[in-house]
Amino acid sequence: MTAELVRGQNHALPQTRLEIRVSAGAPVVAGATLGDERGTVHGVEWIAHPGSPQLPGLEVSRQAAAEHRLAVDLGALPEAVHRVTVLLALPLEAGGPTRFGAVASPFVAVTGLDGTEIATFTLTGLDTESAVAALELYRRQGAWKVRAVGQGYAGGLAAMLADQGVGGAAELARSIQEAVARGLARSVAPPPPRTPEGDRVRHAGGPASSGGGGRPHAVPQPGLPDEPSQPATPVVPATPSAGGPIDYAHPRRQATAPPPPPPEAPPAEPGRPATPVAGDATGWSMDERLYNQIWGMFEDLARATAAYRSAVDFAESRMDQELERALSDPRSRIGGAGDRAREQARAKRDELTGRAREVLDRDLAQLAAEAAVVEPALPAAYAGWDNPVWHAYRVPMEIPMALRIGDLHLPESAGVKIPLLVRLPLERGMWIDSGRTASEAAAMTDSAQLRRLAMESAVLHAARMLAVYPPNEFSVHVIDPAGSAAASLAPLVGAGVLASPPASGPGGVSSVLATLTRRVDLVQMALRAGAADSLPPDLDPAEQLLIVNDFPHGFDDRAVTQLRYLADEGPSVGVHLLMVADREDASAYGPVLDPLWRSLLRVTPVADDHLADPWVGHAWTYEPLRTPPGSRVLEQVLDRVAAARRTGHR
């Protein structure tokens, strides 16, 4: 399985004979340096470049090109080599780009000799830099790994080589560029490739716009055959130009090659953005486009923040190394030499950190501008309760593809919030944690208030699900053993949208669980027998949601077993749980209930950074959705749902 890396992330290499494939939107120079344990390059003989393309265990391209293949045999490298750094630089040709911000983001893939991708890395966020350390292969405790670096240098190849300790870096960089210029002078431009129909392909001058989504990966240019032997050129996000419209092109949203608008297309309405919301993904519904755009924004924010954190870590590590080198000589500790070394190291750290923050702020501004356009265009299922779309709400006639259950943000970008969407029908239940030990914010909240907020969140989730399903295709049941949630449940009870009054006491708990357990059993048997149309007439065919408050109060061992059964088997046949519970209250059951908690998506009634992102290691802060203070939007929506249920239409 291919590992898609972000800056600072590493991945183990399963073999020593590799290819490193580079794809860029313009000709680039590809080279590599060999370093010792500290990363120091001991002279020009440790550098492979177009003027000297071969070293033991390493061979690079002989000239600048948009596509490169570097051959690496880690087993053939000298014993003193512990690091191989892959370098990319723009050639100093007349009329060519002078900064990576003006070309498509380079895409680097580490592959086996058979072309199987081991790890990939898209170098986003570059701007004024004309050279970049793309990635490094390094040996630690006898095992080789690859790390995504993405460290750019506005000073070009000379600054990058000097940073690795190469003496005479400026002269070496000049000789490399001269070798590249000689190679370009000898080269002949190849004819454009042909499509299967024989038509020549038009190479776009800029990045293609797209509206798709999914996990980050290289996106082929429209019209180019997707050959497995050549990495596809990634699409990059353009920064907003002064006074111009914002370009929402995305390096990781899967392109569907939408055609340009026809000449007769009507102009944009006054006040509307020139760039259409969610792109022009032909064949996709607006819900699908917006869903993919939101996930693309999530990926953008995750990568931008990961790049910033990696750059800060790099700056701190570099400062520590410089201080260690400067102060390892006792002579530097006498007089002001040591103080000057500290000041220079810290100044360099501050410079690198400041540059990284500038890049992050630029990316956040782009995302904030995109969110300002996208948020008002969201349908009810994706919109917050403060969105005007709810004032014109009508009960839909089909199920949306996803539902918003909250917002996500990161500490570096509290002003940019990404809607948290879950697919419909629900694939797992939800657990609203009402415990005070759940988070710092929960610990500072009164226990009774926290339980009330948790139940109010459950009511809002249930109301949202009722609102986005067609009439009578979603039913809500409530178990409130002690009747303690009567005030929070008032909107659902008052609108008459519950399948039955909230169940209380052991008898009520047993009755509701028995009804839903029977439904799961009958539907499963009907599906296994291929007789889905033979269900009993008294069986409600709608999707079922069970809200459980104050668990495990009122539950005996049999009821707990039934609840676990519903959590495990219910989602596949349309029965879902929405638990409001403090796990500490059920501690007497010990590990028996661990599978139950793990099977549910845990959310909180107050902001909490408990949602972990294993892809880049972020801890995202989740914020529950709330209705605006004093607003009656919830009651109005539920009244319309109830009216539609009574009449069977909108």
XYZ file of C-alpha atoms in Angstrom:
650
model
C 0.000 0.000 0.000
C 1.391 3.397 -1.001
C 2.240 5.798 1.845
C 1.245 9.371 0.990
C 3.652 11.508 2.988
C 3.452 15.056 4.285
C 6.408 17.204 5.355
C 8.318 15.563 8.177
C 6.598 12.187 7.870
C 8.708 9.066 7.334
C 8.105 5.553 6.078
C 10.129 2.347 6.195
C 11.664 1.112 2.940
C 11.072 -2.598 2.320
C 13.914 -2.952 -0.212
C 17.248 -1.349 -1.084
C 17.057 -1.168 -4.899
C 14.729 1.693 -5.726
C 13.676 4.239 -8.283
C 12.823 7.813 -7.380
C 10.428 9.280 -9.916
C 9.961 13.008 -10.193
C 7.151 14.736 -12.058
C 6.906 18.514 -12.346
C 4.983 21.004 -14.442
C 8.182 22.405 -15.993
C 11.763 21.197 -16.591
C 13.677 20.866 -13.332
C 17.172 19.784 -12.400
C 17.280 16.627 -10.300
C 20.249 15.620 -8.220
C 21.182 13.974 -4.941
C 23.713 14.417 -2.162
C 25.230 11.808 0.116
C 25.569 12.683 3.781
C 27.055 11.162 6.888
C 25.217 10.575 10.178
C 24.940 14.335 10.728
C 23.848 14.964 7.150
C 27.136 16.638 6.235
C 28.225 16.346 2.588
C 32.004 15.785 2.427
C 32.856 17.452 -0.859
C 31.730 17.483 -4.477
C 32.454 13.773 -4.862
C 29.416 13.130 -2.658
C 27.047 14.925 -5.034
C 25.336 13.446 -8.090
C 24.170 16.052 -10.610
C 23.800 16.427 -14.395
C 27.500 17.245 -14.779
C 28.490 14.149 -12.740
C 25.456 11.867 -12.799
C 26.880 8.653 -11.339
C 28.089 7.716 -7.891
C 28.370 4.278 -6.282
C 24.773 3.168 -5.725
C 23.265 6.310 -7.283
C 22.532 7.659 -10.753
C 20.609 10.809 -11.689
C 19.416 12.392 -14.926
C 21.910 14.152 -17.181
C 19.749 17.179 -18.019
C 16.726 19.157 -16.918
C 13.350 17.599 -17.673
C 9.769 17.574 -16.422
C 10.060 13.836 -15.665
C 12.997 12.126 -13.948
C 13.932 8.655 -12.785
C 16.754 8.372 -10.293
C 18.222 4.930 -9.672
C 19.270 4.126 -6.093
C 20.924 1.007 -4.711
C 21.196 1.570 -0.974
C 23.228 -1.597 -0.551
C 25.926 -0.275 -2.885
C 26.435 3.042 -1.098
C 29.681 3.575 0.845
C 29.530 2.580 4.506
C 30.052 6.188 5.598
C 26.844 7.275 3.860
C 23.795 7.444 6.103
C 21.641 9.875 4.145
C 20.655 10.453 0.514
C 18.914 13.783 -0.107
C 17.055 14.282 -3.383
C 17.371 17.852 -4.693
C 15.293 19.697 -7.259
C 16.148 23.073 -8.787
C 14.855 25.233 -11.603
C 17.305 25.644 -14.490
C 18.522 29.187 -15.170
C 17.290 29.248 -18.748
C 16.112 32.422 -20.437
C 12.349 32.797 -20.271
C 11.900 29.882 -17.890
C 10.216 30.036 -14.476
C 12.355 31.420 -11.685
C 10.353 30.187 -8.707
C 8.485 26.998 -7.847
C 5.383 29.010 -6.976
C 4.916 29.648 -10.712
C 4.827 25.973 -11.743
C 2.874 22.875 -10.783
C 3.859 21.368 -7.452
C 6.527 18.695 -7.970
C 5.451 15.140 -7.231
C 8.010 12.596 -6.013
C 7.447 8.851 -5.758
C 9.752 6.192 -4.311
C 9.098 2.952 -6.174
C 10.428 -0.549 -6.508
C 12.124 -1.647 -9.708
C 8.777 -3.011 -10.902
C 7.189 0.440 -10.598
C 5.197 -0.329 -7.427
C 4.906 2.874 -5.407
C 6.233 2.663 -1.853
C 5.818 6.307 -0.823
C 4.778 9.541 -2.532
C 5.121 13.210 -1.664
C 3.602 16.301 -3.292
C 5.686 19.425 -2.589
C 2.999 22.034 -1.982
C 3.379 25.465 -0.407
C 6.431 26.560 -2.411
C 6.548 30.174 -3.601
C 9.753 32.182 -4.139
C 12.002 29.149 -3.781
C 13.983 28.056 -6.844
C 15.547 24.974 -5.223
C 14.153 22.434 -2.802
C 15.316 19.419 -0.821
C 12.447 17.091 -1.760
C 13.026 14.009 0.360
C 15.748 12.023 2.011
C 16.547 8.360 2.429
C 18.262 7.771 5.734
C 19.669 4.835 7.660
C 18.866 4.365 11.326
C 19.857 1.300 13.330
C 20.626 -0.564 10.137
C 17.224 0.058 8.514
C 16.540 2.519 5.688
C 13.595 4.913 5.717
C 12.315 7.737 3.540
C 11.347 11.128 4.963
C 9.407 13.884 3.190
C 11.408 17.122 3.571
C 10.098 19.814 1.192
C 12.566 22.464 2.425
C 12.753 25.236 -0.168
C 15.516 27.821 -0.744
C 14.894 31.241 -2.250
C 18.665 31.502 -2.706
C 18.570 28.636 -5.176
C 20.897 25.710 -5.607
C 23.861 27.517 -4.057
C 21.988 28.219 -0.813
C 20.741 24.643 -0.626
C 24.217 23.151 -1.102
C 25.719 25.587 1.392
C 23.086 24.553 3.918
C 24.355 20.974 3.645
C 27.906 22.059 4.418
C 29.291 21.933 0.873
C 32.368 24.103 0.417
C 32.405 26.327 -2.673
C 28.636 25.909 -3.017
C 28.233 28.934 -5.317
C 30.879 27.707 -7.771
C 29.454 24.180 -7.765
C 25.917 25.465 -8.338
C 27.176 27.544 -11.268
C 28.908 24.529 -12.815
C 25.766 22.413 -12.436
C 23.649 25.059 -14.145
C 26.230 25.327 -16.947
C 26.064 21.549 -17.449
C 22.282 21.777 -17.569
C 22.448 24.630 -20.100
C 24.744 22.575 -22.335
C 22.325 19.647 -22.099
C 19.350 21.854 -22.981
C 21.221 23.308 -25.947
C 21.804 19.801 -27.328
C 18.257 18.590 -26.670
C 15.424 18.506 -29.198
C 11.873 19.095 -28.014
C 9.800 15.916 -28.476
C 6.532 16.075 -30.414
C 3.348 16.320 -28.344
C 1.954 12.904 -27.334
C -1.042 11.528 -29.178
C -4.285 10.376 -27.700
C -5.658 6.939 -28.658
C -7.760 8.718 -31.284
C -4.663 10.240 -32.835
C -5.322 13.851 -31.854
C -2.473 15.815 -30.391
C -2.762 16.791 -26.781
C -2.901 20.449 -25.818
C -0.705 21.148 -22.809
C -2.414 23.575 -20.509
C -0.403 26.543 -19.475
C -1.656 26.451 -15.906
C -3.111 24.075 -13.366
C -6.420 22.478 -14.135
C -9.363 23.213 -11.902
C -11.157 20.307 -10.367
C -13.994 19.605 -8.008
C -13.412 16.063 -6.830
C -12.123 14.682 -3.602
C -10.645 11.699 -1.836
C -7.266 10.922 -0.424
C -4.389 13.048 -1.727
C -2.721 11.713 -4.834
C -1.275 12.900 -8.122
C -3.897 14.019 -10.578
C -3.284 13.413 -14.292
C -3.544 16.402 -16.570
C -6.711 16.430 -18.653
C -6.190 14.606 -21.892
C -2.962 12.848 -20.984
C -2.972 9.036 -20.937
C -2.478 7.733 -17.428
C 0.577 5.573 -18.033
C 1.620 3.532 -15.003
C 5.276 3.897 -15.985
C 5.196 7.702 -15.639
C 3.957 9.592 -12.595
C 1.115 11.935 -13.345
C 1.602 15.662 -12.946
C -0.181 16.962 -9.870
C -2.522 19.898 -9.987
C -1.618 22.723 -7.630
C -3.570 25.402 -5.843
C -2.878 28.900 -7.118
C -2.542 31.744 -4.673
C -4.977 34.622 -4.988
C -3.692 37.360 -7.219
C -4.068 40.967 -6.224
C -7.537 42.120 -7.058
C -8.367 38.962 -8.975
C -10.684 36.045 -8.258
C -9.546 33.255 -6.000
C -8.516 30.053 -7.762
C -9.757 26.987 -5.908
C -7.664 24.484 -7.890
C -6.600 21.727 -5.508
C -3.563 19.447 -5.776
C -5.370 16.412 -4.391
C -8.975 16.626 -5.590
C -9.515 14.077 -8.278
C -10.010 15.787 -11.620
C -12.851 14.671 -13.844
C -11.554 16.660 -16.800
C -14.494 19.042 -17.006
C -14.720 20.892 -20.308
C -14.466 24.680 -20.362
C -17.785 26.547 -20.269
C -19.364 26.899 -23.700
C -19.313 30.385 -25.248
C -23.074 30.703 -24.823
C -22.922 30.031 -21.055
C -24.594 32.874 -19.165
C -22.313 35.193 -17.177
C -22.086 34.922 -13.426
C -24.748 36.721 -11.469
C -23.711 40.013 -9.860
C -22.175 39.355 -6.479
C -21.497 35.701 -7.255
C -17.872 34.445 -7.471
C -16.435 33.960 -10.941
C -15.193 30.540 -9.843
C -18.215 28.246 -9.382
C -18.692 26.695 -5.981
C -17.402 23.096 -5.961
C -16.022 23.369 -9.486
C -17.478 22.162 -12.754
C -17.299 18.405 -12.111
C -19.511 17.085 -14.881
C -21.752 14.181 -13.984
C -21.723 14.977 -10.264
C -24.621 16.357 -8.263
C -24.111 19.561 -6.289
C -24.180 17.525 -3.051
C -21.322 15.366 -4.334
C -19.308 18.383 -5.457
C -19.738 20.172 -2.151
C -18.969 17.010 -0.167
C -15.715 16.557 -2.089
C -14.835 20.225 -1.810
C -15.292 20.172 1.969
C -13.072 17.113 2.281
C -10.554 18.823 0.022
C -10.552 21.815 2.352
C -9.991 19.439 5.280
C -7.000 17.910 3.487
C -5.631 21.349 2.605
C -5.822 22.492 6.212
C -4.284 19.232 7.456
C -1.360 19.446 5.038
C -0.779 23.176 5.508
C -0.654 22.772 9.285
C 1.533 19.675 9.046
C 3.945 21.585 6.814
C 4.069 24.478 9.282
C 4.672 22.231 12.280
C 7.350 20.343 10.376
C 9.060 23.592 9.404
C 9.025 24.787 13.021
C 10.481 21.462 14.171
C 13.124 21.707 11.453
C 14.029 25.241 12.562
C 14.355 24.165 16.201
C 16.424 21.123 15.257
C 18.689 23.213 13.050
C 19.222 25.738 15.847
C 20.136 22.941 18.265
C 22.614 21.480 15.777
C 24.221 24.863 15.096
C 24.547 25.583 18.791
C 26.042 22.149 19.387
C 28.611 22.636 16.620
C 29.463 26.149 17.757
C 29.815 25.321 21.427
C 31.549 21.967 20.997
C 34.794 23.938 20.525
C 35.941 25.206 23.957
C 37.538 28.242 22.291
C 34.115 29.508 21.209
C 32.967 29.635 24.813
C 35.474 32.363 25.651
C 34.578 35.964 24.950
C 31.629 36.908 22.819
C 31.935 34.143 20.184
C 29.500 31.896 21.997
C 26.961 34.681 22.428
C 27.210 35.590 18.749
C 26.694 31.939 17.781
C 23.587 31.734 19.947
C 22.197 34.959 18.512
C 22.854 33.834 14.932
C 21.298 30.408 15.520
C 18.212 31.907 17.122
C 17.917 34.549 14.426
C 18.033 31.846 11.769
C 15.433 29.848 13.719
C 13.176 32.893 13.922
C 13.641 33.600 10.215
C 12.691 30.042 9.219
C 9.751 29.997 11.616
C 8.565 33.364 10.349
C 8.743 32.223 6.726
C 6.787 29.093 7.618
C 4.140 31.191 9.367
C 3.860 33.445 6.316
C 3.195 30.409 4.132
C 0.641 29.073 6.620
C -1.112 32.451 6.853
C -1.289 32.599 3.060
C -2.828 29.121 2.933
C -5.261 29.970 5.737
C -6.336 33.128 3.918
C -7.021 31.036 0.828
C -9.060 28.541 2.839
C -10.954 31.288 4.669
C -11.871 32.872 1.342
C -12.985 29.519 0.004
C -15.048 28.816 3.123
C -16.710 32.231 2.844
C -17.934 31.259 -0.617
C -18.795 27.635 0.156
C -20.630 28.035 3.483
C -23.586 30.088 2.138
C -24.007 27.624 -0.737
C -24.365 24.541 1.479
C -27.631 22.586 1.485
C -29.465 22.048 4.773
C -27.785 18.683 5.430
C -24.322 20.328 5.304
C -25.247 23.711 6.806
C -24.977 24.990 10.359
C -28.110 25.999 12.215
C -27.279 29.677 11.633
C -27.310 29.264 7.855
C -30.211 31.093 6.132
C -30.950 27.928 4.149
C -32.972 26.689 7.136
C -35.408 29.592 6.839
C -36.408 28.315 3.397
C -36.316 24.671 4.502
C -38.567 22.116 2.835
C -38.585 18.398 3.612
C -36.519 16.653 0.905
C -37.680 13.833 -1.311
C -34.379 11.939 -1.270
C -31.619 11.214 1.211
C -28.481 13.411 0.975
C -25.106 11.715 0.759
C -23.845 13.135 4.073
C -24.810 14.986 7.235
C -22.991 17.679 9.199
C -22.545 16.794 12.867
C -20.122 19.515 13.957
C -17.082 21.595 13.013
C -13.354 20.890 13.141
C -10.406 23.228 13.551
C -6.754 23.181 14.641
C -4.960 25.397 17.190
C -2.999 27.230 14.457
C -6.177 27.974 12.514
C -9.029 28.537 14.949
C -10.622 30.973 12.500
C -10.928 28.339 9.756
C -13.516 25.716 10.613
C -14.217 22.682 8.453
C -17.656 21.028 8.578
C -17.477 17.467 9.929
C -19.589 15.341 7.591
C -20.622 11.704 8.059
C -22.030 9.609 5.261
C -25.664 8.579 5.148
C -27.058 6.097 5.925
C -24.994 6.064 9.100
C -22.336 3.371 9.193
C -21.930 3.509 12.987
C -23.749 4.973 15.945
C -22.745 7.999 17.991
C -21.871 8.499 21.631
C -22.154 11.952 23.188
C -19.822 11.825 26.164
C -21.421 13.602 29.119
C -18.555 12.852 31.498
C -16.600 15.647 33.174
C -13.330 13.786 32.655
C -13.728 13.871 28.895
C -11.837 17.137 28.388
C -10.576 20.285 30.090
C -13.660 22.215 28.952
C -15.899 19.460 30.331
C -14.066 19.467 33.659
C -14.811 23.202 34.022
C -18.540 22.666 33.368
C -21.060 21.755 36.048
C -22.087 18.091 35.867
C -25.806 18.823 35.557
C -25.185 21.450 32.901
C -22.930 19.086 30.972
C -25.604 16.368 30.943
C -28.160 18.928 29.757
C -25.849 20.117 26.971
C -25.208 16.520 25.945
C -28.913 15.759 25.674
C -29.555 18.996 23.788
C -26.838 17.970 21.328
C -28.544 14.596 20.883
C -31.853 16.344 20.160
C -30.196 18.582 17.562
C -28.581 15.569 15.863
C -31.901 13.721 15.819
C -33.747 16.773 14.490
C -31.179 17.191 11.724
C -31.557 13.542 10.678
C -35.338 13.850 10.668
C -35.039 17.011 8.576
C -32.817 15.561 5.842
C -34.741 12.314 5.301
C -37.890 12.150 3.158
C -41.224 12.019 5.057
C -41.725 8.888 7.167
C -38.364 7.387 6.155
C -36.681 8.058 9.501
C -38.049 7.210 12.956
C -36.689 8.277 16.332
C -37.138 6.374 19.613
C -36.034 7.634 23.016
C -35.103 5.776 26.196
C -35.023 8.124 29.183
C -35.226 5.739 32.162
C -35.532 8.384 34.893
C -37.326 11.016 32.822
C -34.486 13.451 33.516
C -34.281 14.743 29.930
C -37.890 15.949 29.601
C -36.884 19.604 29.120
C -34.284 18.806 26.451
C -36.674 16.466 24.619
C -39.476 19.060 24.568
C -38.871 20.146 20.912
C -39.146 16.552 19.635
C -42.116 15.688 21.872
C -43.947 18.940 21.196
C -43.615 18.578 17.411
C -44.896 15.010 17.546
C -42.029 13.599 15.490
C -41.103 10.723 17.823
C -42.204 7.200 16.947
C -43.575 6.849 20.480
C -43.369 8.768 23.758
C -39.992 8.586 25.524
C -39.686 5.244 27.347
C -38.975 5.369 31.066
C -38.440 2.800 33.792
C -37.190 -0.775 33.344
C -40.391 -1.769 31.534
C -40.073 0.994 28.974
C -36.404 0.186 28.397
C -37.196 -3.501 27.860
C -40.091 -2.774 25.471
C -38.154 -0.454 23.138
C -35.087 -2.710 23.026
C -37.259 -5.767 22.306
C -39.002 -3.959 19.411
C -35.759 -2.853 17.764
C -34.008 -6.180 18.374
C -36.925 -7.959 16.691
C -36.668 -5.608 13.740
C -32.948 -6.335 13.318
C -33.551 -10.110 13.509
C -36.411 -10.082 10.977
C -34.639 -7.863 8.458
C -31.460 -9.914 8.669
C -33.371 -13.161 8.122
C -35.295 -11.642 5.204
C -32.117 -10.428 3.548
C -30.355 -13.770 3.981
C -33.362 -15.557 2.493
C -33.651 -13.084 -0.371
C -37.188 -12.216 0.751
C -36.901 -8.549 1.640
C -40.472 -7.966 0.418
C -41.913 -10.506 2.860
C -41.475 -8.568 6.082
C -44.456 -8.395 8.470
C -46.815 -5.484 7.754
C -46.388 -4.087 11.274
C -42.652 -3.650 10.763
C -41.648 -0.028 10.263
C -39.460 0.036 7.099
C -37.946 3.442 7.950
C -34.405 3.942 9.264
C -34.484 3.826 13.084
C -32.576 5.973 15.564
C -32.552 5.096 19.266
C -31.554 7.873 21.671
C -30.432 6.444 25.012
C -30.099 8.893 27.895
C -28.406 8.326 31.237
C -27.020 4.874 30.421
C -26.743 2.425 32.250
C -29.499 3.639 34.637
C -32.543 1.376 34.175
C -30.589 -1.281 32.246
C -30.277 -4.837 33.534
C -27.830 -7.374 32.104
C -30.274 -8.513 29.406
C -30.902 -4.916 28.301
C -27.161 -4.239 28.133
C -26.719 -7.346 25.940
C -29.504 -6.154 23.638
C -27.940 -2.708 23.391
C -24.596 -4.199 22.409
C -26.379 -6.318 19.814
C -28.039 -3.235 18.319
C -24.701 -1.406 18.208
C -23.026 -4.312 16.367
C -25.774 -5.532 14.043
C -28.138 -2.582 13.786
C -26.347 -0.217 11.338
C -26.303 -2.772 8.515
C -30.124 -3.021 8.616
C -30.963 0.589 9.433
C -31.013 0.703 13.244
C -28.656 3.258 14.811
C -27.713 4.261 18.351
C -27.257 7.767 19.749
C -25.989 7.288 23.295
C -25.765 10.060 25.883
C -23.634 8.632 28.655
C -20.734 9.084 31.022
C -18.453 6.098 30.699
C -17.570 6.333 34.372
C -21.208 5.567 35.270
C -20.872 2.208 33.526
C -17.464 1.367 35.015
C -19.026 -1.463 37.059
C -19.361 -3.465 33.841
C -15.599 -3.272 33.319
C -14.237 -4.360 29.924
C -17.560 -5.960 28.963
C -18.699 -2.659 27.469
C -15.418 -1.764 25.748
C -16.656 -3.105 22.369
C -19.764 -0.930 22.726
C -17.793 2.285 23.243
C -15.382 1.416 20.421
C -18.247 0.772 17.998
C -19.616 4.321 18.416
C -18.316 7.639 17.122
C -17.509 9.672 20.228
C -18.396 13.362 20.201
C -18.707 15.858 23.025
C -21.262 18.500 24.079
C -18.467 21.086 24.446
C -15.398 21.819 22.318
C -12.764 19.111 22.708
C -9.619 18.091 20.776
C -10.227 14.339 20.969
C -10.606 13.512 17.261
C -7.266 12.077 16.174
C -6.110 12.104 12.562
C -3.716 9.156 12.129
C -2.786 10.315 8.637
C -0.805 13.397 9.726
C -1.026 13.017 13.510
C -3.218 16.038 14.234
C -5.628 16.216 17.157
C -8.608 18.089 15.718
C -10.844 20.174 17.964
C -14.486 19.190 17.578
C -17.190 21.791 18.167
C -20.840 20.702 18.372
C -23.492 22.522 16.378
C -25.757 24.928 18.270
C -28.812 26.915 17.306
C -28.363 30.705 17.519
C -29.463 32.173 20.887
C -33.118 33.111 20.835
C -33.713 31.428 17.491
C -36.756 29.251 16.856
C -35.221 27.579 13.813
C -35.333 24.136 15.491
C -39.044 24.369 16.287
C -39.842 25.675 12.787
C -37.964 22.865 11.081
C -39.578 20.191 13.278
C -43.026 21.644 12.623
C -42.453 21.288 8.882
C -41.164 17.746 9.342
C -44.278 16.857 11.369
C -46.573 18.418 8.762
C -44.863 16.481 5.983
C -45.163 13.243 7.966
C -48.885 13.802 8.413
C -49.527 14.534 4.738
C -46.844 12.228 3.304
C -45.327 14.946 1.107
C -43.605 18.317 1.358
